[in-house]
């Protein structure tokens, strides 16, 4: 045996190779968990990558299609497991809120959704539920806050909510509050202004109330 490759050096080499193998496995495991957690949470968990995201997404997928007592209990257990793994998982708290709402437990739903929003304003289910809660309380400015947050973070949600907001703008009180919100030029202002000019149900109410508040820059082609 070469003196440059003694038994101790061979052991060190094997340990380095083994350590590298463990590191590669860990990286692959984490990568698989991240990739599959939201696209295919069931597969992620079946492969042993039972991350907080995978559990929260699996819970959410259950309540999207089924609302039996057994399904709600399973979704709740998965969401609670996600919370135990990560107390900062907004989707898990949103799912717990949805379970509570489906059980007609309004106070619990409010608590979970409010905490979900504290963690992230990008959870669409949370924003939609809080929006509806403000509408039920006849809090127009409060509802528009959640319209803004939902429409600013998702193009599909923006497309869903724009027609609803157009219809609502026919009410002078809503048009006035909406004008205050539009004056801040949220991310969706241009698309909504286009829709308003083309399809407002009450143009005599909405257009003169909302459009002037935008303070359009007429030399700019897009705004003109």
Steps between C-alpha positions, in 0.01 A plus 500: 500500500632846415620694798303794363175303540516353845207356694434823696500705179264248335261530794511875474423476130206268566368735766520791257314300234237389752461856625458626146240231436302606806523865396378418147212293640404785733503756218292271279254438783457869567468576128241226451309626802494854361403391148232251596364671810257719309468324166451146630496494882374142518805376305733714711366348821498147353871543423565609857527873427229595748572871514277771645413620148411148385267446796336842464446454126360150547260637760389777267443258213272287718261782587487629144297199392358335811333631813386192691576492872768238437663706225502811716656307787773366269569846355514647849747236617728563202485877548577465869794277410622770262476759778699278734774480239488873425300752700553748214306303238224738387334237282461266797322768705288590198396136473414488869289810440322331210431191713355719775287692248366178349406395852318833542741606773538867409715612796754221443505572126563870567785417739675265258455724195616808690816317606553369148491859372750608764737242357436576132270721296543276197264222606199548274256292702577712805447826312172382346361387835600824674351694210167320541510558876540876447216500245279321753586773751420768238857629533566627147853640556597183687372281216694706246821446698465125441390550138823695453719238664343213309507677163857622552642153555319281246401556137239218504341645815510845340307365203242343732451806721502776235145428371370493859666832576363649177146410603558635850625833361143580395430580867605862569635414848714220362610713204618771741696256718639332187614839371700546822665164446566561129659839579787302654553329165507137611660244268168429331385859441571510125312177417209603719485850347489342153220265605314785667513716188375215281254311718386712794137413589447860614751718313329820613576401860831317482698685231477858632557375855798273442690606187585858607658365821758315290647834382588348166813623326355592162835540319571133580351288222396211725312729738353721225 
